[in-house]
Coordinates of C-alpha atoms in Angstrom, one line a residue:
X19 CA 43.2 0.8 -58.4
X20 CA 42.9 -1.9 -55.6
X21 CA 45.9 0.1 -53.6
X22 CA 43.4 3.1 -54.2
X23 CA 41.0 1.4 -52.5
X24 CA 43.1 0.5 -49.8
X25 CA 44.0 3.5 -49.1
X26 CA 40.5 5.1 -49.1
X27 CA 39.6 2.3 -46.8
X28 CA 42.7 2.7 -44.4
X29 CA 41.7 6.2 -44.4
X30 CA 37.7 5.6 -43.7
X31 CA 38.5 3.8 -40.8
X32 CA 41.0 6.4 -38.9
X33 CA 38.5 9.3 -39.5
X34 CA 35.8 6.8 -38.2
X35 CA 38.2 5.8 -35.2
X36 CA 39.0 9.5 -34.7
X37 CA 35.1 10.7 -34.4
X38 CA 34.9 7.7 -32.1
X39 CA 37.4 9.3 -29.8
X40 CA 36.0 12.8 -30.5
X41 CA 32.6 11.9 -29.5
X42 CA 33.4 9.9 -26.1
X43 CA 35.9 13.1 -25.5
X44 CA 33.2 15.0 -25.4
X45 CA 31.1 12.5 -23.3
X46 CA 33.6 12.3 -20.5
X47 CA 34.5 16.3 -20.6
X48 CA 30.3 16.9 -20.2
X49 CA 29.9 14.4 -17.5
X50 CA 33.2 16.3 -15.2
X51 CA 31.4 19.3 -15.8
X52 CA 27.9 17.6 -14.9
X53 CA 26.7 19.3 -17.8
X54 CA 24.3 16.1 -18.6
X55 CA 22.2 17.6 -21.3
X56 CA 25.4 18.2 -23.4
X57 CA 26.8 14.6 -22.5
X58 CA 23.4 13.2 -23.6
X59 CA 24.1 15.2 -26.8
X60 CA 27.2 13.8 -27.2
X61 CA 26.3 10.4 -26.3
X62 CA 23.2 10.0 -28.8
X63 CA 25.8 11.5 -31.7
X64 CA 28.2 8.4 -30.7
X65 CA 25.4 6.2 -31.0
X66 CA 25.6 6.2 -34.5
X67 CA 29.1 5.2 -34.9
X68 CA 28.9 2.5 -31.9
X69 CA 28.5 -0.2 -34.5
X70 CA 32.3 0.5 -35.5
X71 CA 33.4 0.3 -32.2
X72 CA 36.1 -2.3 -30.9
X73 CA 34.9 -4.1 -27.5
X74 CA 37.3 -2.0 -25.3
X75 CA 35.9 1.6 -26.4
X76 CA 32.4 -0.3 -26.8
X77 CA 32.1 -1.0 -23.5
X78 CA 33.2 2.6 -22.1
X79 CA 31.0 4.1 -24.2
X80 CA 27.6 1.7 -22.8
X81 CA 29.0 3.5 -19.1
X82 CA 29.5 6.5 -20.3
X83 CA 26.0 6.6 -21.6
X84 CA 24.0 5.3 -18.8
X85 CA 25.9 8.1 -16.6
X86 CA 25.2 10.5 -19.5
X87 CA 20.9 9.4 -19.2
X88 CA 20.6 9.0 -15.8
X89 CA 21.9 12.2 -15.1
X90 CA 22.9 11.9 -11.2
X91 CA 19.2 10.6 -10.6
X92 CA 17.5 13.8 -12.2
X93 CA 16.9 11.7 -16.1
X94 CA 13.5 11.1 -17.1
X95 CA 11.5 8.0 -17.2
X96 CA 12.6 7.2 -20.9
X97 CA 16.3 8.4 -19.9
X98 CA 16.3 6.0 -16.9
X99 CA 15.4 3.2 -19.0
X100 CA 17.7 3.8 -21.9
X101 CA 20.2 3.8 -19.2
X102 CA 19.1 0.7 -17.6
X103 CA 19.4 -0.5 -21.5
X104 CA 22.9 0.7 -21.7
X105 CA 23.9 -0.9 -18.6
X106 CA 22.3 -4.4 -19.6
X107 CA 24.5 -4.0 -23.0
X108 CA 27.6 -3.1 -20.8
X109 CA 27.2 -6.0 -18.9
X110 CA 26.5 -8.4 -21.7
X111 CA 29.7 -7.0 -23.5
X112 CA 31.8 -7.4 -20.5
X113 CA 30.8 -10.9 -19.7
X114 CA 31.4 -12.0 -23.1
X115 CA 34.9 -10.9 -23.4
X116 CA 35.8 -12.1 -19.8
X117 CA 37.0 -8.1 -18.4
X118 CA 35.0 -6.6 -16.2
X119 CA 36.2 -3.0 -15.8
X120 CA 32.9 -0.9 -15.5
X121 CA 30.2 -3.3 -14.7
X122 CA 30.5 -2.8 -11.0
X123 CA 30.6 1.1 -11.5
X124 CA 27.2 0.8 -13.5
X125 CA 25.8 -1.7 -11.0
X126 CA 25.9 1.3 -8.7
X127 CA 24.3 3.3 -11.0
X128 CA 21.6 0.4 -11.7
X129 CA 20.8 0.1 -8.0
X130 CA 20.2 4.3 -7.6
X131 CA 18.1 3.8 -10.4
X132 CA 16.0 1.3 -8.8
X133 CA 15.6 2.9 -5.7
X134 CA 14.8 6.4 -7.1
X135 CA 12.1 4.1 -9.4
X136 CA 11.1 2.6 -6.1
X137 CA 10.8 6.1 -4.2
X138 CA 9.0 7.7 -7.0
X139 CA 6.2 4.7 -7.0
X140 CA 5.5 5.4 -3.4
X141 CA 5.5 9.0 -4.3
X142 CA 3.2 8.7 -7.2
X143 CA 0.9 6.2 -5.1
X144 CA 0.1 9.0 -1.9
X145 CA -0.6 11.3 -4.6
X146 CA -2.6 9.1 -6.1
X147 CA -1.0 9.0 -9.2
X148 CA -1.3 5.6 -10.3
X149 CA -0.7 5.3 -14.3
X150 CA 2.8 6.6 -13.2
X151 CA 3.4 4.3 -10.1
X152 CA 2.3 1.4 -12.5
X153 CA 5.3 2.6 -15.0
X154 CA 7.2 3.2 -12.7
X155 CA 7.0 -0.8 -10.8
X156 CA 7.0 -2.0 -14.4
X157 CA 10.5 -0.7 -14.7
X158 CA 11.6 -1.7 -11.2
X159 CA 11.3 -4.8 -12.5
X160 CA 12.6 -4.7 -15.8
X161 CA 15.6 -3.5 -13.7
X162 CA 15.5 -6.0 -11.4
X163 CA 13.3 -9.5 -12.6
X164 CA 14.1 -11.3 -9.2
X165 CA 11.7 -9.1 -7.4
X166 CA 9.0 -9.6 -8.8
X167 CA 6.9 -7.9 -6.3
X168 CA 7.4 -5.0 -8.3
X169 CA 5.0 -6.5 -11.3
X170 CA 2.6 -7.5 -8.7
X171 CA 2.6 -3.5 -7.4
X172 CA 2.4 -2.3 -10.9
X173 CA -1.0 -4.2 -12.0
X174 CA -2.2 -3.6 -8.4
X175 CA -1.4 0.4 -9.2
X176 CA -2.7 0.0 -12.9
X177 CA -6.2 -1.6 -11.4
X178 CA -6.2 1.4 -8.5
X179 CA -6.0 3.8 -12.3
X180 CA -8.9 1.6 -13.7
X181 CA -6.5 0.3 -16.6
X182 CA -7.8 -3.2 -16.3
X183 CA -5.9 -4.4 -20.1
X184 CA -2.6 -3.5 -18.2
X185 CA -3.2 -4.8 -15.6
X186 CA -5.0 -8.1 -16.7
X187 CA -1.4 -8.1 -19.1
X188 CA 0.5 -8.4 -15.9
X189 CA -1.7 -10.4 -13.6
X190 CA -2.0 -13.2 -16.4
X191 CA 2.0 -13.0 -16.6
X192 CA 2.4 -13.4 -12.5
X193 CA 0.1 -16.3 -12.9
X194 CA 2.4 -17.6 -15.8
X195 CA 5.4 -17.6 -13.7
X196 CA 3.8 -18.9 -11.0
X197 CA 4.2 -16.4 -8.5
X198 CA 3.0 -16.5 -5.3
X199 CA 4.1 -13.7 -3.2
X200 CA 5.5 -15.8 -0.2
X201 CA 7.7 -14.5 1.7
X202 CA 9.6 -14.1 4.7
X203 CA 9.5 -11.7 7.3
X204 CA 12.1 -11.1 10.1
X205 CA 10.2 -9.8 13.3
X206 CA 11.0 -9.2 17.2
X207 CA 9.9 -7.0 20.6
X208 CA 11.6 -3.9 20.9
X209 CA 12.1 -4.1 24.6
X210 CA 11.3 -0.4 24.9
X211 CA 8.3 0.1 23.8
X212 CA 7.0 -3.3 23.6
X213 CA 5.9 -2.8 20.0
X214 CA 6.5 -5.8 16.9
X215 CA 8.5 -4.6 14.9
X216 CA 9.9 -6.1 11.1
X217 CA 13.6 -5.9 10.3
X218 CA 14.5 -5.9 6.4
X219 CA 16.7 -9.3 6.7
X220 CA 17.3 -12.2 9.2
X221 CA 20.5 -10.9 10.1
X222 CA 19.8 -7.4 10.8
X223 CA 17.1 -8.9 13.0
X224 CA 19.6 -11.9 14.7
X225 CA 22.2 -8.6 15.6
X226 CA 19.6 -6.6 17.1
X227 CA 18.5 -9.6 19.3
X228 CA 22.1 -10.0 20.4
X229 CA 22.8 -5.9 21.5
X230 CA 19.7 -6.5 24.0
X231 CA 17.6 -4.3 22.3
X232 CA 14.8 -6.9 21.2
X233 CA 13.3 -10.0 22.5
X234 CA 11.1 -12.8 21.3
X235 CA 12.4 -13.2 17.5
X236 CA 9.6 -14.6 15.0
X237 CA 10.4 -15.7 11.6
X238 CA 6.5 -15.3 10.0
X239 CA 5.8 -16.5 6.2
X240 CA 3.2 -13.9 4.4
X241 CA -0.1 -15.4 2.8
X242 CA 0.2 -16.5 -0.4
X243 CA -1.8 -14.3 -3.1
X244 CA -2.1 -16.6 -6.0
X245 CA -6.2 -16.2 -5.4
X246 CA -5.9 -13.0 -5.1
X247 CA -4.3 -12.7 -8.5
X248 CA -6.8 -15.2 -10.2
X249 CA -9.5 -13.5 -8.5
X250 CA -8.7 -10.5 -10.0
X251 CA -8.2 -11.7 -13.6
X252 CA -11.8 -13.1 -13.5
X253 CA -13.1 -10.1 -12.1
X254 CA -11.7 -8.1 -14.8
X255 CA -12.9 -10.7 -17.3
X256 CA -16.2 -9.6 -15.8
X257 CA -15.7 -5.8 -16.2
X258 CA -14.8 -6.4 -19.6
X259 CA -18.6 -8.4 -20.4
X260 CA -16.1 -12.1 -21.2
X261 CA -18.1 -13.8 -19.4
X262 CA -17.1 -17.4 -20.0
X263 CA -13.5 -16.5 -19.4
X264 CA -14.9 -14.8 -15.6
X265 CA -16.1 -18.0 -14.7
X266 CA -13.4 -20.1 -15.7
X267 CA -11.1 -18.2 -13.5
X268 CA -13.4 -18.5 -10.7
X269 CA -14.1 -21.6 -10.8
X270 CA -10.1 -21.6 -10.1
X271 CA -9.9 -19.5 -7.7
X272 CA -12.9 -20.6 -6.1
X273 CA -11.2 -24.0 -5.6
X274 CA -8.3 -22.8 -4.3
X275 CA -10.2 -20.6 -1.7
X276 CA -13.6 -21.9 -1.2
X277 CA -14.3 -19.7 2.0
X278 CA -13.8 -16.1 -0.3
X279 CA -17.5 -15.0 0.1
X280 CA -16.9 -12.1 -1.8
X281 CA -15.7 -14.1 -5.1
X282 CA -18.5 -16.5 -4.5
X283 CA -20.9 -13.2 -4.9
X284 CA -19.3 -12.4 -8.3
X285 CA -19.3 -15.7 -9.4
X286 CA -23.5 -16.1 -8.7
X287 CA -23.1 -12.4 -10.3
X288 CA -21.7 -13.3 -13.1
X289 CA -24.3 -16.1 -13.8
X290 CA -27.2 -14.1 -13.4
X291 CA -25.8 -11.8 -15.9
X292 CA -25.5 -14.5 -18.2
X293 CA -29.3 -15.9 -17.1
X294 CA -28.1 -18.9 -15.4
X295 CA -30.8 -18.2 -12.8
X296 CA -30.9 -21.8 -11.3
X297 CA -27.2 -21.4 -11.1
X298 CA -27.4 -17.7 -9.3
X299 CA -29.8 -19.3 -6.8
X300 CA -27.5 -22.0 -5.8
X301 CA -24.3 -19.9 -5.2
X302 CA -26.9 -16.9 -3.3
X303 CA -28.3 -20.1 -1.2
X304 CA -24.6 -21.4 -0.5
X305 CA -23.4 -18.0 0.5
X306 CA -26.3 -17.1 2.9
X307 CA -25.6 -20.6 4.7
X308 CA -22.0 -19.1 4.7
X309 CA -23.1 -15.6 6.3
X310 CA -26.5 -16.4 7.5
X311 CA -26.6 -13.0 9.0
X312 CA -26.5 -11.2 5.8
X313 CA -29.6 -8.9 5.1
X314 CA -28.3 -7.9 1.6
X315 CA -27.9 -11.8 0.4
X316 CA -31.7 -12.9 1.8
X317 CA -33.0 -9.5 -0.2
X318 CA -31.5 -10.9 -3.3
X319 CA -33.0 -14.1 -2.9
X320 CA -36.4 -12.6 -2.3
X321 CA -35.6 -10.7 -5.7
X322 CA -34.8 -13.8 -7.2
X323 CA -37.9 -15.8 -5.7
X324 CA -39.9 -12.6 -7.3
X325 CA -38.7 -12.8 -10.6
X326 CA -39.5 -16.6 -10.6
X327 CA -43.2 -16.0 -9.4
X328 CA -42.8 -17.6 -6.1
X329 CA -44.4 -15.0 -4.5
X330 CA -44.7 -16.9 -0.9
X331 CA -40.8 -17.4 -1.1
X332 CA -39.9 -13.9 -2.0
X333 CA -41.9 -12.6 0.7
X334 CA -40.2 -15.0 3.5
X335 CA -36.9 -13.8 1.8
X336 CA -37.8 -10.0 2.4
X337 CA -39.2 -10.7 6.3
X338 CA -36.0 -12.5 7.0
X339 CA -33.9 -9.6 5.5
X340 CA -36.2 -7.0 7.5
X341 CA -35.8 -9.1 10.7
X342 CA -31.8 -8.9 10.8
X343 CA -31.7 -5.2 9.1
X344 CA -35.3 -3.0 9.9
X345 CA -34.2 -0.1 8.0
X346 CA -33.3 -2.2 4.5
X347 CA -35.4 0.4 2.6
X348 CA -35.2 -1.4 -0.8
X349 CA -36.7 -4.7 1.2
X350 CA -39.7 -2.7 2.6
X351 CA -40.3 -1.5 -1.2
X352 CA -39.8 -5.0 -2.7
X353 CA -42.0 -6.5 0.4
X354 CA -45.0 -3.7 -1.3
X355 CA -44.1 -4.6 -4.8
X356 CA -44.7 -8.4 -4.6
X357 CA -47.7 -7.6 -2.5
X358 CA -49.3 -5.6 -4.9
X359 CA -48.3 -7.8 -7.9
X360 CA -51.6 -9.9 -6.8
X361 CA -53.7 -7.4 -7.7
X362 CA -53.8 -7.5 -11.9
X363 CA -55.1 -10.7 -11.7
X364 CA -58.1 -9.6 -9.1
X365 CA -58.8 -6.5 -11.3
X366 CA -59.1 -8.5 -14.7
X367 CA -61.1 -11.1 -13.3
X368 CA -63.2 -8.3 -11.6
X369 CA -63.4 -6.7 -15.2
X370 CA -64.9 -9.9 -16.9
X371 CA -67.6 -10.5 -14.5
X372 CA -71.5 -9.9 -16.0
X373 CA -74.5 -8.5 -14.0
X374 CA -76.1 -11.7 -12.5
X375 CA -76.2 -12.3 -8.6
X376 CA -73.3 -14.7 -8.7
X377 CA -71.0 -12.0 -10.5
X378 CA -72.0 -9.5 -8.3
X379 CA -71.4 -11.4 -5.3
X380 CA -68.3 -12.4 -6.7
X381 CA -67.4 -9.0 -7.5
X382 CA -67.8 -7.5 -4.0
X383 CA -65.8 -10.7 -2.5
X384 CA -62.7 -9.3 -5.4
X385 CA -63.0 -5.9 -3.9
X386 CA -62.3 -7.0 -0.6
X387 CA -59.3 -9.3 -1.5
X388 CA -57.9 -6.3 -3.3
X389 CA -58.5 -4.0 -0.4
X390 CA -56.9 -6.6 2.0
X391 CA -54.0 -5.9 -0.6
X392 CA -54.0 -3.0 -0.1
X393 CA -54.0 -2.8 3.5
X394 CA -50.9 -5.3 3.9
X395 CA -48.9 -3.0 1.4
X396 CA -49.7 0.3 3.1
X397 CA -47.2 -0.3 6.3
X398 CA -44.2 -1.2 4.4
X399 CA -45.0 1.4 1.4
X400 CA -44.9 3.8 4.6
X401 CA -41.8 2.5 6.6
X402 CA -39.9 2.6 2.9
X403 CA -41.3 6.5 3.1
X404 CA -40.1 7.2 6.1
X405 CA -36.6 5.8 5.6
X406 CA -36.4 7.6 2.4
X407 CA -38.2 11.1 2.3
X408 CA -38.0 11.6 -1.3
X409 CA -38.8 8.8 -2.3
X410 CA -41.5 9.6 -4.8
X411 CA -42.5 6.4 -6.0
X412 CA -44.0 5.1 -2.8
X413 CA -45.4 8.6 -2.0
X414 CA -47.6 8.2 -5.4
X415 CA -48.2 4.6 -4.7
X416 CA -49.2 5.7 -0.8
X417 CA -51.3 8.5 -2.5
X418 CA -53.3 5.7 -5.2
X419 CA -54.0 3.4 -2.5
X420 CA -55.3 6.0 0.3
X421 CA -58.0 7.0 -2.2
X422 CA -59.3 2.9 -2.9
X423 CA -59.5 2.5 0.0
X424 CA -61.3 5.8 1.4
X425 CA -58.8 7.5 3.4
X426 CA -58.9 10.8 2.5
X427 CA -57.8 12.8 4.6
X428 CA -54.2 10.5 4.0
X429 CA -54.8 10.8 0.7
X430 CA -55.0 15.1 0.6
X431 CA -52.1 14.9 2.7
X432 CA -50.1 12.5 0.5
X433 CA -51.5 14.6 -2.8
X434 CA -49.9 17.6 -1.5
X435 CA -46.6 15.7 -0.4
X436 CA -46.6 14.0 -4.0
X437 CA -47.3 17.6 -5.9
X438 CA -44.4 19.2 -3.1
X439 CA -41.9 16.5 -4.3
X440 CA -42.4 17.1 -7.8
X441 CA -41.9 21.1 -7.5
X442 CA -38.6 20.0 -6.2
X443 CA -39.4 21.4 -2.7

């Protein structure tokens, strides 16, 4: 019974040994032909017996596949990176037993894959494409981990495609690894036309200096974008309502670059979303003494000043913003607004007066304050109008206040312009 066995076993292994050969036969006879889709075939069906493989045969099979999946360049995204798969157990296998017979072969294959990956990312990105450029730099890398400039592409393309959980994945792994983004670039005159021009190495560069061609080498070191990275994961955090996580990653990237006005916006942003209003005054203070010039920071200030009450401060906030921008529409509106505000409290004190002398004269001196109101909210109310044509808010407001205070021939005109708007005309 045990020679039985034997036997059965002896004879297992040669029909196993012999499908083996059969299968990778049919590989190799496909690939001559270029007939890929049959060599993929043939390669998948070989798959199943690669586990009873012997190193030699094992290792022309992993080439045989990866030529069999990439297809002379024409494999699909998954083929490309089953081949890249192949090739990485090829090369595993190889180095282990000390032969290296097809790993340089497959390292050609490995490097047309990368630069068809590279190709098609550019492609994807000019046609705006950019889930697929971001797959596409994600497996650049994968290919090839040294550069990884390719990650940092593939969460700036997954940002460009609004998928901020990849790319706040890949952002939070640049930061992990510490990358930076420095490099060096390799630059000279071409004598010709005078232009500065980059060379893709030093040495390419050096030779081109020597023919006479170029003048004036440069060897320039980029920027570094580790804020730009950290800026980005807290701006995402922000996008994604987190808060406390935003601010923490400002706060770094923030120390790192203290002069980025932009994050310092986002960052007094972020507060104010979270009511930190003190907070959100400080950072909008600090930034307008970074841009003094900016109309848009001094109109948020006045809208902070407002919704604080200061009423004094948000007007001087609005003046300023007018002064350095006189067509800030939304500041000549705000300016009316905070105007105006004064008047509930004349009109309920005017409401709780009696009949005596006193309360009359008191009355008539409330009608005048509100009427002054009035007057110093009719210029910007129609300066905001006149910016913005449509914009019916201050046309009814116009309208209200034409008829307090008895012009009416302003207030017919505004009445029809009111009624006009609302028609749609």
């Amino acid at each position: 019974m045990k020679k039985l066995v034997t036997i059965i076993g002896a004879l297992l292994i040669s029909v196993s040994a012999f499908a083996q050969k059969n299968e990778i036969k049919t590989l190799e006879k496909a690939l001559k032909n270029n007939n890929y889709s049959e060599a993929k075939t043939a390669a998948m069906a070989a798959d199943a017996l690669v586990g009873n493989m012997d190193d030699k045969t094992k290792a022309k099979f992993y080439f045989l596949k990866a030529q069999a999946l990439y297809a002379n360049g024409q494999g699909s995204d998954k083929d490309m990176d089953a081949a890249v798969a192949s090739i990485d157990d090829l090369k595993e296998l190889e180095s282990k037993i000390g032969k290296k017979k097809y790993t340089d072969e497959a390292s050609t294959i490995s490097s047309n894959i990368l630069s068809g990956l590279l190709t098609g990312a550019n492609d994807a990105i000019s046609a705006k494409n950019y889930s697929n450029a971001a797959e596409k730099f994600e497996m650049a890398y994968a290919l090839s981990p040294k550069d990884t400039t390719y990650l940092y592409y593939a969460a700036s393309s997954a940002v460009n495609d609004t998928n901020y959980d990849k790319a706040l994945s890949i952002y939070l792994k640049l930061k992990e690894m510490g990358y930076t983004g420095i490099s060096m670039g390799y630059y000279a005159i071409n004598k010709e036309t005078g232009e500065k021009e980059q060379f893709g190495n030093k040495t390419t560069r050096d030779l081109s200096v020597r023919s006479g061609q170029y003048i004036k080498p440069t060897d320039e070191k980029s920027s570094s974008k580790t804020s730009e990275i950290v800026k980005n994961i807290a701006l995402i955090y922000v996008a994604q309502d987190k808060n406390d996580k935003a601010l923490e990653y400002m706060s770094e990237a923030r120390a790192e670059n203290p002069d980025d006005l932009g994050l310092l916006l986002s960052e007094a942003n972020v507060n104010l979303k979270m009511g930190n209003k003190e907070k959100f005054k400080q950072l909008m203070e600090e930034a307008t003494s970074k841009d003094p010039n900016n109309a848009e920071l001094i109109y948020n200030l006045g809208v902070l000043a407002a919704e604080g009450g200061d009423v004094e401060g948000a007007k001087k906030y609005y003046q300023k913003a007018l002064a350095i921008n006189p067509k800030y529409t939304d500041a000549y509106t705000n300016m009316a607004v905070v105007i105006l505000d004064g008047e509930q409290a004349i009109v309920e004190e005017m409401n709780g007066l009696g009949t005596s002398s006193a309360d009359n004269r008191r009355y008539d001196e409330l009608r005048d304050k509100r009427t002054s109101l009035y007057n110093e909210a009719i210029p910007y109310l129609e300066k905001a109008l006149d910016l913005k044509q449509n914009n019916i808010d201050a046309a009814r407001t116009l309208m209200n206040i034409y008829s307090a205070v008895g012009e009416t021939e302003k207030f017919k005109a505004m009445k029809q312009r009111v009624a006009d708007m609302e028609a749609g005309n």
